[in-house]
Coordinates of C-alpha atoms in Angstrom, one line a residue:
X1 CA 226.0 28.1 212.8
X2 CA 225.1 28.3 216.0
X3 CA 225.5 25.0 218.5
X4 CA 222.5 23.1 219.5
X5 CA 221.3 24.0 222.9
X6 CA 220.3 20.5 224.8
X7 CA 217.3 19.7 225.8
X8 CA 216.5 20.1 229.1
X9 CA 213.2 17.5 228.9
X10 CA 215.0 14.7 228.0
X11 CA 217.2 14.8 231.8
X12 CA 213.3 15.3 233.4
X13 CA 212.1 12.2 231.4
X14 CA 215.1 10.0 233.1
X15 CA 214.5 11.2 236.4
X16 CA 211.0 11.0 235.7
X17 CA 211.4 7.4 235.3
X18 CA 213.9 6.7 238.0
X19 CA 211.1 8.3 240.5
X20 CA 208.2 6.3 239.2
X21 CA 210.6 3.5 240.0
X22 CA 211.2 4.4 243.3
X23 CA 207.7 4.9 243.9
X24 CA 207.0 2.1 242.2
X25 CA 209.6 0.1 244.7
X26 CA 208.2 1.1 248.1
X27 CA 204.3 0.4 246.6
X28 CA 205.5 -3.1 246.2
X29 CA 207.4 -3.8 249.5
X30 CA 205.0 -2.0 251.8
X31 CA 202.4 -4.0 254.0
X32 CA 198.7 -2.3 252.5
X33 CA 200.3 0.2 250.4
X34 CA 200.8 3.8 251.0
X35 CA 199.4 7.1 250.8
X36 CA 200.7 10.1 248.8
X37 CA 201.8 11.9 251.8
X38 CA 203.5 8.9 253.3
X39 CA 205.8 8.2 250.3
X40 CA 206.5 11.9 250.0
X41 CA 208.1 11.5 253.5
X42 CA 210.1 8.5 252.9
X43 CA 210.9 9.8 249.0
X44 CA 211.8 13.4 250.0
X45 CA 209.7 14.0 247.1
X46 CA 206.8 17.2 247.1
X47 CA 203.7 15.7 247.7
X48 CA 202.6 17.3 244.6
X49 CA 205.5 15.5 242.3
X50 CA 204.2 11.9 243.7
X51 CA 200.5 12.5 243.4
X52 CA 201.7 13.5 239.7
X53 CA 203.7 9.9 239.5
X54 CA 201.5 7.9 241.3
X55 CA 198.6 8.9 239.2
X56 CA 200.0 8.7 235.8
X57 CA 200.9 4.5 237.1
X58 CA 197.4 4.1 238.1
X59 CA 196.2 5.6 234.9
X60 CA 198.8 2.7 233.1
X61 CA 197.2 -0.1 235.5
X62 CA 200.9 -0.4 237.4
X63 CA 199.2 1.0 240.3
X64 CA 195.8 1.2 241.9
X65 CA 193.8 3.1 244.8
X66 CA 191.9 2.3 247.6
X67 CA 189.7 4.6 247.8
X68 CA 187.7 3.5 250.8
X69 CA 192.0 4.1 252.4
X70 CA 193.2 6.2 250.0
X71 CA 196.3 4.0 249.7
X72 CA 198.4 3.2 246.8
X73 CA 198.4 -0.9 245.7
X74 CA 200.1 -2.5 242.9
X75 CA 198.2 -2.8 240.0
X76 CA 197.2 -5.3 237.8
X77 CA 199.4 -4.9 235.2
X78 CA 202.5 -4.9 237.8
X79 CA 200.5 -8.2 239.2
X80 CA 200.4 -9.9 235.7
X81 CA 204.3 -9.0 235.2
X82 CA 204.7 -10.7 238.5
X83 CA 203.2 -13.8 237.9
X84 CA 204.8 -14.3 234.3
X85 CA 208.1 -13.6 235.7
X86 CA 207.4 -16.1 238.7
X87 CA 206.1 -18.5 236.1
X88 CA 209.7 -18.2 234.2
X89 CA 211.8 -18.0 237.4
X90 CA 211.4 -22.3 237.8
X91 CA 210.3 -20.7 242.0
X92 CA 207.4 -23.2 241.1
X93 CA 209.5 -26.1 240.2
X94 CA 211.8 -25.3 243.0
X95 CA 208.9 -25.6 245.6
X96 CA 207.9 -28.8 243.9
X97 CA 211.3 -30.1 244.5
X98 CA 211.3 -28.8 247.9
X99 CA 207.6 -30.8 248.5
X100 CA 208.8 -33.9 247.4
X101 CA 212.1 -34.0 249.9
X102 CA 209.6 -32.9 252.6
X103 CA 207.5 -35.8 251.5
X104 CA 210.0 -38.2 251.4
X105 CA 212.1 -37.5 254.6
X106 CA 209.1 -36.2 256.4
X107 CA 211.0 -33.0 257.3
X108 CA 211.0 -29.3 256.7
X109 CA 212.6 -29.1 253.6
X110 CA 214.4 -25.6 252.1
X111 CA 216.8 -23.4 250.6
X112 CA 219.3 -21.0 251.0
X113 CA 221.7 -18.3 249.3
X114 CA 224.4 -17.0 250.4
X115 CA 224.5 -13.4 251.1
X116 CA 227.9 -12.8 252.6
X117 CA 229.2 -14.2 255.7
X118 CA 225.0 -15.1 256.2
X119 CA 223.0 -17.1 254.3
X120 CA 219.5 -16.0 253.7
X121 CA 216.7 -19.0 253.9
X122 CA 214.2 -18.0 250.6
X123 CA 211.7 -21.4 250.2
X124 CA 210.6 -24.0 253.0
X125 CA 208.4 -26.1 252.8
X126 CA 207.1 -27.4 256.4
X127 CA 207.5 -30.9 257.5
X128 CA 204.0 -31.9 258.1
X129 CA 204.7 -34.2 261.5
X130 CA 203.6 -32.7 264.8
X131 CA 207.1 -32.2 266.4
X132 CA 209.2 -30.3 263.6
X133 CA 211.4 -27.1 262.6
X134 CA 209.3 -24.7 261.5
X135 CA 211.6 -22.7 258.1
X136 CA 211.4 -19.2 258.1
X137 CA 211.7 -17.6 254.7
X138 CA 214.2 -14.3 255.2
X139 CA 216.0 -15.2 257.9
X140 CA 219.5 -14.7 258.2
X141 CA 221.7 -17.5 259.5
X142 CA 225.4 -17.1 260.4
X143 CA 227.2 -18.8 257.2
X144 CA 228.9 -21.6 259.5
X145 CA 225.6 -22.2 262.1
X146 CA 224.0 -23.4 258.8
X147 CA 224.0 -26.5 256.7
X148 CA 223.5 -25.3 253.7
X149 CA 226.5 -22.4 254.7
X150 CA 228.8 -25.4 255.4
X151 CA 227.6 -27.0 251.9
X152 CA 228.1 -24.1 250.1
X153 CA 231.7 -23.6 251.7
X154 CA 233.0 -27.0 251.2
X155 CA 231.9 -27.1 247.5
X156 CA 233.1 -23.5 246.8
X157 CA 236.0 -22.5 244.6
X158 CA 238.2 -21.1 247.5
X159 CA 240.8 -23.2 249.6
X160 CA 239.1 -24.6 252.6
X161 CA 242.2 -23.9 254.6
X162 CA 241.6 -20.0 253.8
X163 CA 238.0 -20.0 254.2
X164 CA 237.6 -22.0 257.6
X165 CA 240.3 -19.4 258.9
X166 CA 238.4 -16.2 257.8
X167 CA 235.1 -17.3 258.7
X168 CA 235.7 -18.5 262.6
X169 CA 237.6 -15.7 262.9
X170 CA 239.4 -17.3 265.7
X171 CA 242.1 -19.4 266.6
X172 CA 244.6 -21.4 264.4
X173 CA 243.1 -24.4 266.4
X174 CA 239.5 -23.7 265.7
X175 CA 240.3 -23.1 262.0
X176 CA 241.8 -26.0 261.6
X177 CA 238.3 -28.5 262.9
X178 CA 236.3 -26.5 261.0
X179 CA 238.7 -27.1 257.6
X180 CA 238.4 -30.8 258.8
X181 CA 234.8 -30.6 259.0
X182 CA 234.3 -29.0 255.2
X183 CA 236.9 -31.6 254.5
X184 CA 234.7 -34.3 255.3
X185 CA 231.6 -32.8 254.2
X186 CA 233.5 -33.1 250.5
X187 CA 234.3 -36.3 250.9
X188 CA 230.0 -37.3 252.0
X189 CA 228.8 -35.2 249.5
X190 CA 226.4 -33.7 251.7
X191 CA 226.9 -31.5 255.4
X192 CA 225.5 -32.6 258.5
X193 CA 225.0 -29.7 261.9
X194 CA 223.7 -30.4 265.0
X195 CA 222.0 -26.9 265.3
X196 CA 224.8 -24.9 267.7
X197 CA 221.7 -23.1 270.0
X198 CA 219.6 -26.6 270.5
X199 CA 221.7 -29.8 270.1
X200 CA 218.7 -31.7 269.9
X201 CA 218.1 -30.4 265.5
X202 CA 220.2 -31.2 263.4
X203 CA 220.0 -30.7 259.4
X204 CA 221.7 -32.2 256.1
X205 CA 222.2 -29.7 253.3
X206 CA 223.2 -30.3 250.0
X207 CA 225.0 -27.7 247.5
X208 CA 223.4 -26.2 244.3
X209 CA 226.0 -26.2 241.8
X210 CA 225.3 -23.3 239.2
X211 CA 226.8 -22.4 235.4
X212 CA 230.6 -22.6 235.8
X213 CA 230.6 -24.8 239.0
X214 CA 229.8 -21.4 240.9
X215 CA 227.9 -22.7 244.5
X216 CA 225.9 -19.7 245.8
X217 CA 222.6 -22.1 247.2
X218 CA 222.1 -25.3 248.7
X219 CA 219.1 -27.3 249.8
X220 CA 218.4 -28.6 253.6
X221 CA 216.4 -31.0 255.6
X222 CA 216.2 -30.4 259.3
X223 CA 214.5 -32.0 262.2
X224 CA 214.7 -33.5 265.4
X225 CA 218.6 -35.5 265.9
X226 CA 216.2 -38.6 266.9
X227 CA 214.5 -38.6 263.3
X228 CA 217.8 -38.2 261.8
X229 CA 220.5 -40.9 263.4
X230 CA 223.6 -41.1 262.6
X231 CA 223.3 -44.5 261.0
X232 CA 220.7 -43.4 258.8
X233 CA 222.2 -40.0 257.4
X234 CA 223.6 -42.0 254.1
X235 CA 220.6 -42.4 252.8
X236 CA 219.1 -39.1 254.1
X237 CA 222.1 -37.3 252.4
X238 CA 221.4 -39.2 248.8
X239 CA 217.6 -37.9 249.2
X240 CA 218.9 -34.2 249.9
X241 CA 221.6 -34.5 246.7
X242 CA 219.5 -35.8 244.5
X243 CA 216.9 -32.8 245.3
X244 CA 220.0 -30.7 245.0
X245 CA 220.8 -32.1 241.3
X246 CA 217.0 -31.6 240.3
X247 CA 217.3 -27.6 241.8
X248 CA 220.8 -27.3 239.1
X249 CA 218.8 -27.0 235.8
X250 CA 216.5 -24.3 237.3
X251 CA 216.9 -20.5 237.1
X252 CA 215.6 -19.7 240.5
X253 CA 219.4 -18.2 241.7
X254 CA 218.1 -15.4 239.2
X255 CA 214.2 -15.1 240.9
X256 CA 215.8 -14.5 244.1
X257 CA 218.3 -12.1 242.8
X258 CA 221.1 -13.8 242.2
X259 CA 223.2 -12.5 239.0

């Protein structure tokens, strides 16, 4: 008996699938979609393999065209799986939470992940006052220039002493005031930073505690130092923990791909 020879389509299927990913992928992220040609440059791909791929989505409503631009959009089948997974990822309930801290401390209220030695801001919600910090969703702070980094830090699993000293990556001196500083963030419960580029913001962050005390997020306020005295950040601080306790029983580390 002769042995079985293997099948060459069932490789072409996989990769099949993997590029309808990728294509798939850069559909999604794109401002206005793209064009056959366009993601044959970025893919590598033949432009006849994609025009293959990209019409067998549209014909399973993942993708559409524009035909007045010829352009590739997501489809509304890809748009549906988007808003139930949104619906499941508690992103709602997060910016709900987010609302009512804005609401109630009358400042720009939002959260952050850490992504590193960064952390990465993913939901504000504006304060609505004339003079205020305006969030900005994506950006990427310096993990110790943030409030929500020194939360996050202070509440972690690993010695502070260790931490402070990797992070400045300076001096023994400088480690040792900022160990002192996620020392007594520990003890408030909260962290307080007058922003390091304009002394006149300052913000009070709270950490996100997650499945086996694992801190990866925290939640921030932050406005103008005058709006945020000294003798009033007790009460301040309660208002961002207590935001921080509602964010705990939501998934949304997983929405914004945390595993």
């Amino acid at each position: 008996m002769t042995g079985r020879a293997p099948n060459p389509a069932r490789g072409s299927e996989i990769q099949s699938v993997a590029r309808a990913a990728t294509v798939l992928g850069l559909v999604v992220d794109s401002d206005g979609g793209l064009t056959t040609t366009e993601i044959a440059k970025i893919t590598g791909m033949t432009v006849s393999t994609v025009h293959r791929l990209a019409h067998t989505l549209v014909s399973g409503n993942l993708l559409c065209r524009d035909a007045a631009s010829d352009r590739f959009l997501p489809g509304p089948l890809l748009l549906r799986l988007a808003r139930k997974s949104l619906g499941a990822s508690g992103v709602p309930e997060a910016a709900d939470v987010l609302k009512e801290l804005a609401d109630r401390t009358g400042e720009t209220a939002s959260i952050g992940m850490r992504r590193g030695d960064e952390v990465l801001v993913v939901l504000s919600v504006p304060s609505t006052r004339p003079l205020r910090y305006t969030g900005r969703p994506g950006e990427r702070v310096p993990l110790l220039d943030s409030a929500i980094g020194c939360a996050i830090v202070a509440f972690g699993t690993d010695p502070l002493g260790h931490v402070a000293q990797v992070l400045t990556r300076a001096g023994a001196s400088e480690s040792w005031l900022t160990e002192v500083e996620l020392m007594a963030t520990q003890f408030r419960g909260y962290a307080v930073l007058d922003d390091p580029h304009d002394d006149a913001l300052r913000a009070v962050a709270a950490p996100v505690v997650a499945a086996g005390d694992v801190v990866r997020m925290g939640v921030e306020i932050q406005g103008p130092v005058s709006r945020l005295p000294d003798d009033a950040l007790d009460g301040i601080g309660a208002l961002v923990r207590s935001a921080a306790d509602a964010l705990e029983g939501l998934p949304v580390s997983m929405a914004f791909g945390e595993f």
